[in-house]
Short mmCIF file of N, CA and C in Angstrom, two decimals:
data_model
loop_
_atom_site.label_atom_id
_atom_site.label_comp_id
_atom_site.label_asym_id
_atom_site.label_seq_id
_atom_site.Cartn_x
_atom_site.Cartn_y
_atom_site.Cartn_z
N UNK A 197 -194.95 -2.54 153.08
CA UNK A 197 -193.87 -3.50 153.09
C UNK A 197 -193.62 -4.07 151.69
N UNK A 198 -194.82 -4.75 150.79
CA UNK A 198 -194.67 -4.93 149.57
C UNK A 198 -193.75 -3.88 148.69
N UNK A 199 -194.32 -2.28 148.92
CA UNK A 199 -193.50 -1.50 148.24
C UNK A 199 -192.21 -1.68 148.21
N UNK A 200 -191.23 -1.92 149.39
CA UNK A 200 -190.03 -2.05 149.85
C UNK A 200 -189.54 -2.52 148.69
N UNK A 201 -190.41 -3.86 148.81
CA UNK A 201 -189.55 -5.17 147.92
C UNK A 201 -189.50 -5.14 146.15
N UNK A 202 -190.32 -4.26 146.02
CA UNK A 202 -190.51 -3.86 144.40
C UNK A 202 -189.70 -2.62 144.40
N UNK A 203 -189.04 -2.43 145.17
CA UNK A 203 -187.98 -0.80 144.98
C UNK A 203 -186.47 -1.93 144.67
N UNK A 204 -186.22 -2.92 144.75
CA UNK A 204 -185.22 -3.71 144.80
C UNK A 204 -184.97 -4.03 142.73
N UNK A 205 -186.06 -4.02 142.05
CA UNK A 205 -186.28 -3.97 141.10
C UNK A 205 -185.63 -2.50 140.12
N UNK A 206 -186.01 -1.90 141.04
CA UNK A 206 -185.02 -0.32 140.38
C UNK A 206 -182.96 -0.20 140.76
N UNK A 207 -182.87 -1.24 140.90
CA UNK A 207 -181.26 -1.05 141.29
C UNK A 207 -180.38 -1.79 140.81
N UNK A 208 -179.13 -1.26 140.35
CA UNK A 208 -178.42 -2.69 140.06
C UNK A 208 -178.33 -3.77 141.06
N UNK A 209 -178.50 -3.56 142.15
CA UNK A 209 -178.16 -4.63 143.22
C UNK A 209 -179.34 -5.97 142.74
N UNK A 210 -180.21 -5.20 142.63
CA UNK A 210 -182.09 -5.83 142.61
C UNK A 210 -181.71 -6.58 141.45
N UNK A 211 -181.75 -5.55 140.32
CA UNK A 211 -181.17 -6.70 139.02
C UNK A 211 -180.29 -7.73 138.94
N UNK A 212 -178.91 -7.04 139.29
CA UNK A 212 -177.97 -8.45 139.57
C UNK A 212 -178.78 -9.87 140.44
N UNK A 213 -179.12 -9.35 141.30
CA UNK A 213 -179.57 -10.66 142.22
C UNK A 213 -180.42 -11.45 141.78
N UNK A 214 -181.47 -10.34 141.08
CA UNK A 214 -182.79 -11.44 140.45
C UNK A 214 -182.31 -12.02 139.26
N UNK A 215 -181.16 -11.78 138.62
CA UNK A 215 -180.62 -12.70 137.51
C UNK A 215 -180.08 -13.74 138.28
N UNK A 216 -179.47 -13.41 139.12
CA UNK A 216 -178.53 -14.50 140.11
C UNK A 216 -179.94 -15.67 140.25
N UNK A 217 -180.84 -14.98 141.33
CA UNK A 217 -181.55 -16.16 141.49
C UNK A 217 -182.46 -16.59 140.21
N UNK A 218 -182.87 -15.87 139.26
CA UNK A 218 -183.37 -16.65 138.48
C UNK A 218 -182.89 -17.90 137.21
N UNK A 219 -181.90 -18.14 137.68
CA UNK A 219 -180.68 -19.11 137.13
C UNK A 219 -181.35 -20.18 137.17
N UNK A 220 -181.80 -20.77 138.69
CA UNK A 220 -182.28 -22.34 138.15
C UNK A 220 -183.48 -22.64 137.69
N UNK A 221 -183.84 -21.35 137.58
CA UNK A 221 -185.47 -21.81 136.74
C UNK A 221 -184.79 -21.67 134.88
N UNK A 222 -184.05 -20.60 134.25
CA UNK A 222 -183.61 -20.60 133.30
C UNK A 222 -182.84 -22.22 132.70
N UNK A 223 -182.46 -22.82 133.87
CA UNK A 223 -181.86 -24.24 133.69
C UNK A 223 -182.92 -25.06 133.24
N UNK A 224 -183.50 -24.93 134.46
CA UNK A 224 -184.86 -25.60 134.06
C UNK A 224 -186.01 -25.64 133.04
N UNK A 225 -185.84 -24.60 132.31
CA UNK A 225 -186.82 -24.11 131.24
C UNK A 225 -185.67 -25.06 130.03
N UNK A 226 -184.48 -24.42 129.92
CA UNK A 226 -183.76 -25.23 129.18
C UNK A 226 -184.19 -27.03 128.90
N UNK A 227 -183.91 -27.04 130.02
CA UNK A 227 -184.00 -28.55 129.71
C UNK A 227 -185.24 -29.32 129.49
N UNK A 228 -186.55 -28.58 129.79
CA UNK A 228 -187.36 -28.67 129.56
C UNK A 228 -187.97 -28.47 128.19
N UNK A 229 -187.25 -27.38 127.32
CA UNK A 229 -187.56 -27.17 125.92
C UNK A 229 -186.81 -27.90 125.24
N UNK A 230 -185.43 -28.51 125.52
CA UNK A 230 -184.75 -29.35 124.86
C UNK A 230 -185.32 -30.88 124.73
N UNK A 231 -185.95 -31.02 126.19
CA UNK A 231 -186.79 -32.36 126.42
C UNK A 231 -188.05 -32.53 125.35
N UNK A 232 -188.93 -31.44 125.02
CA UNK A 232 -189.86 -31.34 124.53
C UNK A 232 -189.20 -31.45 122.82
N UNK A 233 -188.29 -30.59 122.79
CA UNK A 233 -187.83 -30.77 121.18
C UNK A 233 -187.53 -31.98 120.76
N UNK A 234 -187.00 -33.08 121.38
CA UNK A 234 -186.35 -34.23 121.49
C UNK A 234 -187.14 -34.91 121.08
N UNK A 235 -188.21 -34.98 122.09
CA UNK A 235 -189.72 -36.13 121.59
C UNK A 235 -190.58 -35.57 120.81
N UNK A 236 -189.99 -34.65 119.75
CA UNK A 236 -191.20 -34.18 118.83
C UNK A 236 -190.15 -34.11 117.55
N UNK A 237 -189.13 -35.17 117.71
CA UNK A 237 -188.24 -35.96 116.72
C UNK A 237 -186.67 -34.70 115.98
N UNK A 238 -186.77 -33.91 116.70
CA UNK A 238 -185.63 -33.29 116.83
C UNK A 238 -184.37 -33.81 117.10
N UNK A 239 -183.05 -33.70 116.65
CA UNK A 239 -182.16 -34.99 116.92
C UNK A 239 -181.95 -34.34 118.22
N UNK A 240 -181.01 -34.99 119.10
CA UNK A 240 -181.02 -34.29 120.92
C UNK A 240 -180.17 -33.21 120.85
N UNK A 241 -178.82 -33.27 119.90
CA UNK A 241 -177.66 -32.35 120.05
C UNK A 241 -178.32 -30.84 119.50
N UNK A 242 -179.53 -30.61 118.66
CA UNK A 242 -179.52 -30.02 117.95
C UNK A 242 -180.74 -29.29 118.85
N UNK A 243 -181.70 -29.90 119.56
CA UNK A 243 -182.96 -29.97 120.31
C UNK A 243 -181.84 -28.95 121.92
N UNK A 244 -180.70 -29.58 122.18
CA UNK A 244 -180.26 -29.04 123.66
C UNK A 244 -179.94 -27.48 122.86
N UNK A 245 -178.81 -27.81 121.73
CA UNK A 245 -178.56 -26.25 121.38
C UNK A 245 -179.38 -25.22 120.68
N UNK A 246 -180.82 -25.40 120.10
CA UNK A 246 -181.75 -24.56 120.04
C UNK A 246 -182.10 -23.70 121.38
N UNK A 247 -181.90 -24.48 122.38
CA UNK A 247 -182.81 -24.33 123.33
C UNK A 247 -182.29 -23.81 124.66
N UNK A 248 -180.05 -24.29 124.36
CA UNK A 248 -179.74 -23.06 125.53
C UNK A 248 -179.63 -21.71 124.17
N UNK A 249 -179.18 -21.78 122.95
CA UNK A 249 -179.28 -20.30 122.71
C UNK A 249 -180.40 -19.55 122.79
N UNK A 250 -181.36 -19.82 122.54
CA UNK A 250 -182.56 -18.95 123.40
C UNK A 250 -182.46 -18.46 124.14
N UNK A 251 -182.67 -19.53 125.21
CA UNK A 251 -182.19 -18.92 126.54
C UNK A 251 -181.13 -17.91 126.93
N UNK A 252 -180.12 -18.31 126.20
CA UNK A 252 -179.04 -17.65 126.45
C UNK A 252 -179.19 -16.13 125.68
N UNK A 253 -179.84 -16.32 124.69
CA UNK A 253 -180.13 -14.33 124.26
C UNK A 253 -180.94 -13.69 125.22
N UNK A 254 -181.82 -14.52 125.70
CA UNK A 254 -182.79 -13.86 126.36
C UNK A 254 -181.97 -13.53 128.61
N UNK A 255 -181.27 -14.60 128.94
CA UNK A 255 -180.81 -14.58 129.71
C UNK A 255 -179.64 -13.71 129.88
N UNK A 256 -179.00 -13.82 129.00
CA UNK A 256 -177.84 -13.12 129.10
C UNK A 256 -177.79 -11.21 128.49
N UNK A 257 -179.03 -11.09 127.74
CA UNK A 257 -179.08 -9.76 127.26
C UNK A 257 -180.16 -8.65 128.12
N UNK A 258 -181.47 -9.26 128.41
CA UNK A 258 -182.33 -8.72 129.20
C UNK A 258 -181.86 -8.26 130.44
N UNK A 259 -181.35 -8.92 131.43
CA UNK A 259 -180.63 -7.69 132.57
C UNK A 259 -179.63 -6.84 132.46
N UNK A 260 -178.62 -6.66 130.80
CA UNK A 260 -178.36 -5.44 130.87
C UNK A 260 -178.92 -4.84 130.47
N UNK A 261 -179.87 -4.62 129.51
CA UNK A 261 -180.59 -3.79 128.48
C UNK A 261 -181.43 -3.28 129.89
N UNK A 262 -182.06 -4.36 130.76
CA UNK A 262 -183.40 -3.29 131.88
C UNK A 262 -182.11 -2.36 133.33
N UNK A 263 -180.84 -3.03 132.89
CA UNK A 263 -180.09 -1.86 133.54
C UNK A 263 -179.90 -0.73 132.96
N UNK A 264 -179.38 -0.53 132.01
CA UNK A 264 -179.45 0.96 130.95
C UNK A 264 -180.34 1.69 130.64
N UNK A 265 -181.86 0.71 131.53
CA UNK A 265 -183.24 1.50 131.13
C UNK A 265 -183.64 2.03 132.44
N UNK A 266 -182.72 1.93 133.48
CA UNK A 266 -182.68 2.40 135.10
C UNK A 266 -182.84 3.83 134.85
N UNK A 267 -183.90 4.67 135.80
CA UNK A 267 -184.06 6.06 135.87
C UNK A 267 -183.07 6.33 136.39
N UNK A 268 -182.04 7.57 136.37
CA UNK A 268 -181.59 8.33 137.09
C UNK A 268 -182.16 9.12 138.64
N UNK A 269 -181.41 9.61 139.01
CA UNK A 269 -182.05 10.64 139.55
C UNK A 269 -183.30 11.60 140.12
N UNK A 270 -182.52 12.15 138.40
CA UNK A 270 -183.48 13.17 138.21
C UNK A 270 -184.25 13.36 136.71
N UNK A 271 -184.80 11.81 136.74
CA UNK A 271 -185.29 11.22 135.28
C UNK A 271 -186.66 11.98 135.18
N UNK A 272 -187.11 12.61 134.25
CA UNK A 272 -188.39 12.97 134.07
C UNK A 272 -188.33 15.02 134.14
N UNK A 273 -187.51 14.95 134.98
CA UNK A 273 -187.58 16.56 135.24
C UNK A 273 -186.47 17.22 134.45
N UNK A 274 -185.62 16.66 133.97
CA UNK A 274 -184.32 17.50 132.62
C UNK A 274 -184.76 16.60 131.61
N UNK A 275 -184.16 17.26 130.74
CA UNK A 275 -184.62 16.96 129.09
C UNK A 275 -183.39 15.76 128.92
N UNK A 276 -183.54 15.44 128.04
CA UNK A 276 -182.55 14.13 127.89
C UNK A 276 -181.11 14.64 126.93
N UNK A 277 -180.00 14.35 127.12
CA UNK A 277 -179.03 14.59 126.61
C UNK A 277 -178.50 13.57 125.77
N UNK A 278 -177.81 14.08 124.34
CA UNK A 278 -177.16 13.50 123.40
C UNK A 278 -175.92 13.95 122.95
N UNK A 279 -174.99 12.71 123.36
CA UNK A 279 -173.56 13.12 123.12
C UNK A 279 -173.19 11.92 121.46
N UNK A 280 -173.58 12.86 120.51
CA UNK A 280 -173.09 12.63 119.12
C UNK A 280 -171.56 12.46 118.65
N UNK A 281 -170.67 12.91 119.32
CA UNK A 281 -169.24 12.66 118.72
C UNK A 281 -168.96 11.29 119.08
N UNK A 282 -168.51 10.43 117.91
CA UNK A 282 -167.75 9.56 118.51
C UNK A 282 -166.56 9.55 118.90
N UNK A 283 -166.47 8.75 119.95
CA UNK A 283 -165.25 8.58 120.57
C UNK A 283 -165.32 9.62 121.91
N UNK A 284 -165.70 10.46 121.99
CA UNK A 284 -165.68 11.88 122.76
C UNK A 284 -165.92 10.81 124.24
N UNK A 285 -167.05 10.74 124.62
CA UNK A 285 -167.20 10.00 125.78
C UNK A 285 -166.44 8.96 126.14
N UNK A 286 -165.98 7.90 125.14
CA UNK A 286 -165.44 7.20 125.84
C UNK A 286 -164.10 7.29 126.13
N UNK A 287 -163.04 8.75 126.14
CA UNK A 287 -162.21 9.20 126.88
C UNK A 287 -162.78 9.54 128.50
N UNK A 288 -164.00 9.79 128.77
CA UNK A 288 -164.05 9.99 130.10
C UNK A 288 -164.75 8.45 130.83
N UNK A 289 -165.01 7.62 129.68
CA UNK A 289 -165.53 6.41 130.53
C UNK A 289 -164.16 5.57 131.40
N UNK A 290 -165.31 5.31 132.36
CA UNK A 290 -164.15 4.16 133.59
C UNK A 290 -164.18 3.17 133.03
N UNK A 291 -162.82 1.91 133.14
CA UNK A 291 -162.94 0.62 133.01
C UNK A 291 -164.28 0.11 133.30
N UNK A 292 -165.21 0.11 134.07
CA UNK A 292 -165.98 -0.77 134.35
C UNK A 292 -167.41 -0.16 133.60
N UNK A 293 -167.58 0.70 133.10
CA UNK A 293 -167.95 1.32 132.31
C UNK A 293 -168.08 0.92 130.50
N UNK A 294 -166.60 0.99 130.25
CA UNK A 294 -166.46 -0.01 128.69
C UNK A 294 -166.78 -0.87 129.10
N UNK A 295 -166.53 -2.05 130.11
CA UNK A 295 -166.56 -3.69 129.96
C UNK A 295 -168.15 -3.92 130.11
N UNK A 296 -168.56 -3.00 130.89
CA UNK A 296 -170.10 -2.62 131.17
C UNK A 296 -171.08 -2.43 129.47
N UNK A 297 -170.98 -1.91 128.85
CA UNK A 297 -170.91 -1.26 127.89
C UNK A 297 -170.65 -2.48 126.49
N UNK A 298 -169.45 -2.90 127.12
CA UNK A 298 -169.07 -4.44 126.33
C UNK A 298 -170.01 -5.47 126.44
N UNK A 299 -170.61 -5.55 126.99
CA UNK A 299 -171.25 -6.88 127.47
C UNK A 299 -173.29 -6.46 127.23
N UNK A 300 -173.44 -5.51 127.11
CA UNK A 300 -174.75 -5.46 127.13
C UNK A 300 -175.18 -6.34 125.95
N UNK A 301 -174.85 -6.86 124.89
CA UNK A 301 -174.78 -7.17 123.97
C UNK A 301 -174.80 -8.24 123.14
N UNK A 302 -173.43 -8.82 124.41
CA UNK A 302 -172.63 -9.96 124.36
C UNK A 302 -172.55 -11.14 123.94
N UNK A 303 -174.25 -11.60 125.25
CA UNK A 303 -174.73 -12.76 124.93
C UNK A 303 -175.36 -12.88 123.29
N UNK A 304 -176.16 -11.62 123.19
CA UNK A 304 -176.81 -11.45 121.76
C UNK A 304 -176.36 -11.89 120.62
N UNK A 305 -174.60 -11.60 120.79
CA UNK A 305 -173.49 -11.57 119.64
C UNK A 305 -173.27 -13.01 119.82
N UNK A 306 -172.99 -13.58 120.99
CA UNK A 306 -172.39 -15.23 120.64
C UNK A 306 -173.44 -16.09 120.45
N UNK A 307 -174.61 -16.12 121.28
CA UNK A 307 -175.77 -16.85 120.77
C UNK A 307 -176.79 -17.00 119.33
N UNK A 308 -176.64 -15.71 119.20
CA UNK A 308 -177.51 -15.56 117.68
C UNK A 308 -177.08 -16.26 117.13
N UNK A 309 -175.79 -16.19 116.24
CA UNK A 309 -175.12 -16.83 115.40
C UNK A 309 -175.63 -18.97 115.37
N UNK A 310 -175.44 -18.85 116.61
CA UNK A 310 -175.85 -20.40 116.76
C UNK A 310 -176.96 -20.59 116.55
N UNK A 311 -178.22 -19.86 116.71
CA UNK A 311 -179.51 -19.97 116.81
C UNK A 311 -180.28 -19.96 115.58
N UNK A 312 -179.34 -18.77 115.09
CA UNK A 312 -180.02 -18.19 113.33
C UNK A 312 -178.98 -18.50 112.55
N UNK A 313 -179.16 -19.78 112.03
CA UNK A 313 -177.72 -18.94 110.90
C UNK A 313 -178.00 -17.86 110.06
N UNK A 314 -179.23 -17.59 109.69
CA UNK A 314 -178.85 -15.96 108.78
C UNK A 314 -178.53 -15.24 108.99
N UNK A 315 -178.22 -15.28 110.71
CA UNK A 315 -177.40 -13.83 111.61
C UNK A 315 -175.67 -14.23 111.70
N UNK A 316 -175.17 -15.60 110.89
CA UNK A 316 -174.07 -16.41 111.33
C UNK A 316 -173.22 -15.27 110.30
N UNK A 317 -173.41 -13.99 109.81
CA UNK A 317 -171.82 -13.49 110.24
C UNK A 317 -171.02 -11.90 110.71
N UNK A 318 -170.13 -11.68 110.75
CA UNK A 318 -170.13 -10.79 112.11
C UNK A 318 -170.66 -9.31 111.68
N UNK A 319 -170.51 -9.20 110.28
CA UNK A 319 -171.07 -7.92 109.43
C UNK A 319 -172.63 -7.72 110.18
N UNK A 320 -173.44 -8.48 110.10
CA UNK A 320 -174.76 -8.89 110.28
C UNK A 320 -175.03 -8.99 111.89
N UNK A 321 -174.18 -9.94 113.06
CA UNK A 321 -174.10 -9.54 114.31
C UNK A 321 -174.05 -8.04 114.59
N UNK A 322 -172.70 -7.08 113.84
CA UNK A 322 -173.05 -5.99 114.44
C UNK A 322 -173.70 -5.32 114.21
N UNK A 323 -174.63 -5.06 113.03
CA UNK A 323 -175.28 -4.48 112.20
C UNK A 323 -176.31 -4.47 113.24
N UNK A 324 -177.07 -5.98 113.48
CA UNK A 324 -178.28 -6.17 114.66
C UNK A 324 -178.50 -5.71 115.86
N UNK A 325 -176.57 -5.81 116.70
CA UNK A 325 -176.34 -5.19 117.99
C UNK A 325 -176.37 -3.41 117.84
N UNK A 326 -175.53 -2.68 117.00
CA UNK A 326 -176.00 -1.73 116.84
C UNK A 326 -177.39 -0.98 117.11
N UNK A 327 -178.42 -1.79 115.81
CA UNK A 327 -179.50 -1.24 115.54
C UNK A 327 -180.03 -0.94 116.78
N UNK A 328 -180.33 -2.61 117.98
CA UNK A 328 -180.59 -2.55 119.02
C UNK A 328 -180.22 -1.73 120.15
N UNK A 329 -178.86 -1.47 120.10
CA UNK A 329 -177.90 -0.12 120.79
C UNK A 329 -178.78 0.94 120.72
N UNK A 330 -179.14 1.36 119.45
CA UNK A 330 -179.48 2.76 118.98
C UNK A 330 -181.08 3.10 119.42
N UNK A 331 -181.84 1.64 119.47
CA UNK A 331 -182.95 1.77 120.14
C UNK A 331 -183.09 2.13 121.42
N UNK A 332 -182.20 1.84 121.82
CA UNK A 332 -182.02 1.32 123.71
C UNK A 332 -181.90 3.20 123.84
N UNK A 333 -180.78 3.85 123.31
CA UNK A 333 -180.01 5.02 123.16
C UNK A 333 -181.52 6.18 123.11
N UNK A 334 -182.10 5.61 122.18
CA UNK A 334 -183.27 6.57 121.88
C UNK A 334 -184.51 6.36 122.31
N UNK A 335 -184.54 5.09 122.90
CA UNK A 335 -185.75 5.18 124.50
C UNK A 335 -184.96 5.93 125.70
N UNK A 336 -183.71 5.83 125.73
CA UNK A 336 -182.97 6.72 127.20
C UNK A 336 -183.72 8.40 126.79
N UNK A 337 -183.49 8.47 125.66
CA UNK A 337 -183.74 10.06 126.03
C UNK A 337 -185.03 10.67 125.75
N UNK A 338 -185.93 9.04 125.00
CA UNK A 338 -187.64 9.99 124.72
C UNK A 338 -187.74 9.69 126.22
N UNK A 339 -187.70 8.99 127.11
CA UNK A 339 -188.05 8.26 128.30
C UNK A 339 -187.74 9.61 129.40
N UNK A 340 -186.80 10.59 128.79
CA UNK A 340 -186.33 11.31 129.66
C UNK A 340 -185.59 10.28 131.01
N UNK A 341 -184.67 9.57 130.80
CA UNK A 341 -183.80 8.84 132.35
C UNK A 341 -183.01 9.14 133.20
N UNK A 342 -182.73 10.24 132.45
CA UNK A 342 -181.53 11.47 133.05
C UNK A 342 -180.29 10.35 133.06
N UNK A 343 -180.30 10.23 131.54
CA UNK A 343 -178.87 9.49 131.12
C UNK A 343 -178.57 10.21 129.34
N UNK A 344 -177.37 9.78 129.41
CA UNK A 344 -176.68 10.55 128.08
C UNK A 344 -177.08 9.39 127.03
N UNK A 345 -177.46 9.99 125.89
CA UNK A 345 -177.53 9.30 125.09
C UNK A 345 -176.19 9.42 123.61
N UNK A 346 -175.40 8.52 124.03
CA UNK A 346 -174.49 8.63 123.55
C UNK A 346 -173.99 7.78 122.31
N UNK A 347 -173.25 8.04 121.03
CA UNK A 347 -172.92 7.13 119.98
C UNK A 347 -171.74 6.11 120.90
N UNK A 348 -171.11 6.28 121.74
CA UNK A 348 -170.25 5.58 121.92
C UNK A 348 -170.63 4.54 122.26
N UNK A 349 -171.62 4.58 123.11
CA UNK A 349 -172.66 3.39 123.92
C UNK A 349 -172.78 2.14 122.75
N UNK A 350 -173.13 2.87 121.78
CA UNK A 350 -173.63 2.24 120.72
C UNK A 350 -172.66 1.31 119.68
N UNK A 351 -171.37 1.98 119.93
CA UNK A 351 -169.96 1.30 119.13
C UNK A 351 -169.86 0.30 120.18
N UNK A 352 -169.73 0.88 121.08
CA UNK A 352 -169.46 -0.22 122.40
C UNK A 352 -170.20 -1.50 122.64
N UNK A 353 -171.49 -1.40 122.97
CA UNK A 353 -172.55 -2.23 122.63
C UNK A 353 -172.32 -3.32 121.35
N UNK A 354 -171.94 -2.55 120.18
CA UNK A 354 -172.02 -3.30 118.87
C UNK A 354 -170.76 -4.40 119.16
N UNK A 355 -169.24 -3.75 119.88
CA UNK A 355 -168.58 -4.09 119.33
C UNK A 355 -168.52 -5.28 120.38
N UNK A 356 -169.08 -5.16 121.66
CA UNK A 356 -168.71 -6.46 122.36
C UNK A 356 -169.90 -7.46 121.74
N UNK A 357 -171.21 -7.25 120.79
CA UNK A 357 -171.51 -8.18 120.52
C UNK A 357 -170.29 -9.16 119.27
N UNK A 358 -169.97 -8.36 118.56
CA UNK A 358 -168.85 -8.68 117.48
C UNK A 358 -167.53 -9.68 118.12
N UNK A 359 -167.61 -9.56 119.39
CA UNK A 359 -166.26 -10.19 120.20
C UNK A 359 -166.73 -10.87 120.03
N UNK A 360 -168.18 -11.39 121.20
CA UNK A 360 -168.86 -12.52 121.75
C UNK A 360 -169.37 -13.15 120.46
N UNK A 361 -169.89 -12.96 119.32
CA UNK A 361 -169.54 -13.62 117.76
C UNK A 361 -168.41 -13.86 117.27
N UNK A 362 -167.41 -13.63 117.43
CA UNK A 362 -166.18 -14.54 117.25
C UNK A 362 -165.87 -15.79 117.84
N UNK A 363 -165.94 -14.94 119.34
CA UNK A 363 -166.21 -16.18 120.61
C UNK A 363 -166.71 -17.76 120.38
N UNK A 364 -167.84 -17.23 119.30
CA UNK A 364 -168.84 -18.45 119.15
C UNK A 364 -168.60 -19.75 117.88
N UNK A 365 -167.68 -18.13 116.98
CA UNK A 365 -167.69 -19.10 115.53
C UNK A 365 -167.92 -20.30 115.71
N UNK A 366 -167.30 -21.00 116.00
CA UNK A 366 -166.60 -22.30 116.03
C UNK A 366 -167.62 -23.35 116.05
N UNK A 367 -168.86 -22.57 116.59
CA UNK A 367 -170.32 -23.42 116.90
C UNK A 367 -170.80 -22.90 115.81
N UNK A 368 -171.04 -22.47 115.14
CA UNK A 368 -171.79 -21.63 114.03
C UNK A 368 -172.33 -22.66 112.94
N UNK A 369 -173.66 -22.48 112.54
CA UNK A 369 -173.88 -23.29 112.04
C UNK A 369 -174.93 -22.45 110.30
N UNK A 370 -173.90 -22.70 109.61
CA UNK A 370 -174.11 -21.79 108.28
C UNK A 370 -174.56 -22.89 107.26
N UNK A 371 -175.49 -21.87 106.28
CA UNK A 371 -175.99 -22.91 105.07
C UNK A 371 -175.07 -23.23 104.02
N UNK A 372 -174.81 -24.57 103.79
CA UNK A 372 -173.98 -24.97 102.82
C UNK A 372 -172.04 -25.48 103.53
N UNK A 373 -172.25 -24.83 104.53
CA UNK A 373 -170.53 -25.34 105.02
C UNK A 373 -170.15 -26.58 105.25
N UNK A 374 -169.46 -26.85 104.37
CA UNK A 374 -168.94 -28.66 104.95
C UNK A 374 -167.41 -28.47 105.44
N UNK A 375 -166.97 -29.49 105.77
CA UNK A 375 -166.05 -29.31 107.08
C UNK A 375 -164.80 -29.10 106.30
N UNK A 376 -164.91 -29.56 104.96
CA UNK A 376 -163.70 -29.12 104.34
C UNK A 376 -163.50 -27.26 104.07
N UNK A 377 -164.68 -26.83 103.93
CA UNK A 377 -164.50 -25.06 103.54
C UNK A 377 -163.93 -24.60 104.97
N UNK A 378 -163.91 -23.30 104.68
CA UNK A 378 -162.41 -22.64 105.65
C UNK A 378 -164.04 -22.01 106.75
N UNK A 379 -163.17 -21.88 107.99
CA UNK A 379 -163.79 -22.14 109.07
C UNK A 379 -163.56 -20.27 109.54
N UNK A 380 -163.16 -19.53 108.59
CA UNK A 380 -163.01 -18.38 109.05
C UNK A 380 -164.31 -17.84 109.17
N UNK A 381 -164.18 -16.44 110.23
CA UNK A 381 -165.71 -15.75 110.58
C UNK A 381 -166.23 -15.22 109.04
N UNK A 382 -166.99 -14.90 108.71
CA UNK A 382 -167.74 -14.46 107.43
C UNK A 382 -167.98 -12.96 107.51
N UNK A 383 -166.97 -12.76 106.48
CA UNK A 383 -167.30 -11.10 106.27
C UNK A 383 -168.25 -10.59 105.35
N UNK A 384 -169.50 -11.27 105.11
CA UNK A 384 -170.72 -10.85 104.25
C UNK A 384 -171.43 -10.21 105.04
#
């Protein structure tokens, strides 16, 4: 019977849900590290937003990344495939597929920026989401998952972190900016 319930863990259904329910403990950890930053003389505004972007890389990026690391099939018994052209695949990808694809990332791209400023600009977001893409890409196929390991994944990946860093500018918190310098994203 135990087995049952640990097969729920291999599915998107399993994943979606256990992100679903693990929401109010993620709340709770929040406010709990923000509480702790606070009384160890952290100012509060600065103590809450350390402490949802954390969370929020770690919440928002970890259930897609352990979805893309889902076995196939027939994972283990074919050799792993690599589709090198760009662009090539993502003529046969479905909508839900890119937005899928868009988002693995996402949180990574709008939170960092707030968290690190040395990651605060978008050259540097995608550079990171990439790298991470390309890891993910090249555990699919030493892992054998009976999934494609594809460059597009990897543009894709990069580029919805690059959205979700735009998304964020506005919170961004860079060395040396005073409110008079221009508030545009940073192309360094």
């Amino acid at each position: 019977m135990i087995a049952e319930g640990y097969r729920w863990f291999g599915t998107f259904t399993g994943v979606a849900l256990l992100t679903v329910a693990t929401l109010p403990v993620v709340v709770l950890l929040v406010c709990a590290l923000a509480a702790r930053r606070s009384a160890t003389g952290t100012a509060p505004a600065w103590a809450w937003r350390r402490s949802l972007a954390e969370a929020g890389i770690v919440y928002g990026t970890v259930p897609w990344v352990w979805m893309t690391m889902l076995p196939g099939s027939r994972a283990g018994e074919i050799a792993g495939r690599v589709s090198p052209v760009p662009l090539l695949d993502l003529l046969t990808m479905g909508p839900a597929q890119i937005v899928g694809n868009l988002l693995v990332f996402a949180a990574l791209g709008f939170f960092a920026p707030l968290r690190f400023a040395a990651l605060a600009s978008v050259p540097r977001i995608l550079a990171l989401a990439a790298s991470c893409s390309a890891l993910v890409e090249v555990a699919q196929y030493v892992l054998q998952l009976d999934r494609v390991s594809s460059v597009d994944d990897v543009l894709l990946n990069a580029a919805g972190a690059g959205l979700a860093a735009l998304a964020s500018h506005r919170w961004w918190r860079t060395p040396g900016r005073t409110s008079v310098q221009s508030t545009a994203p940073s192309l360094r």
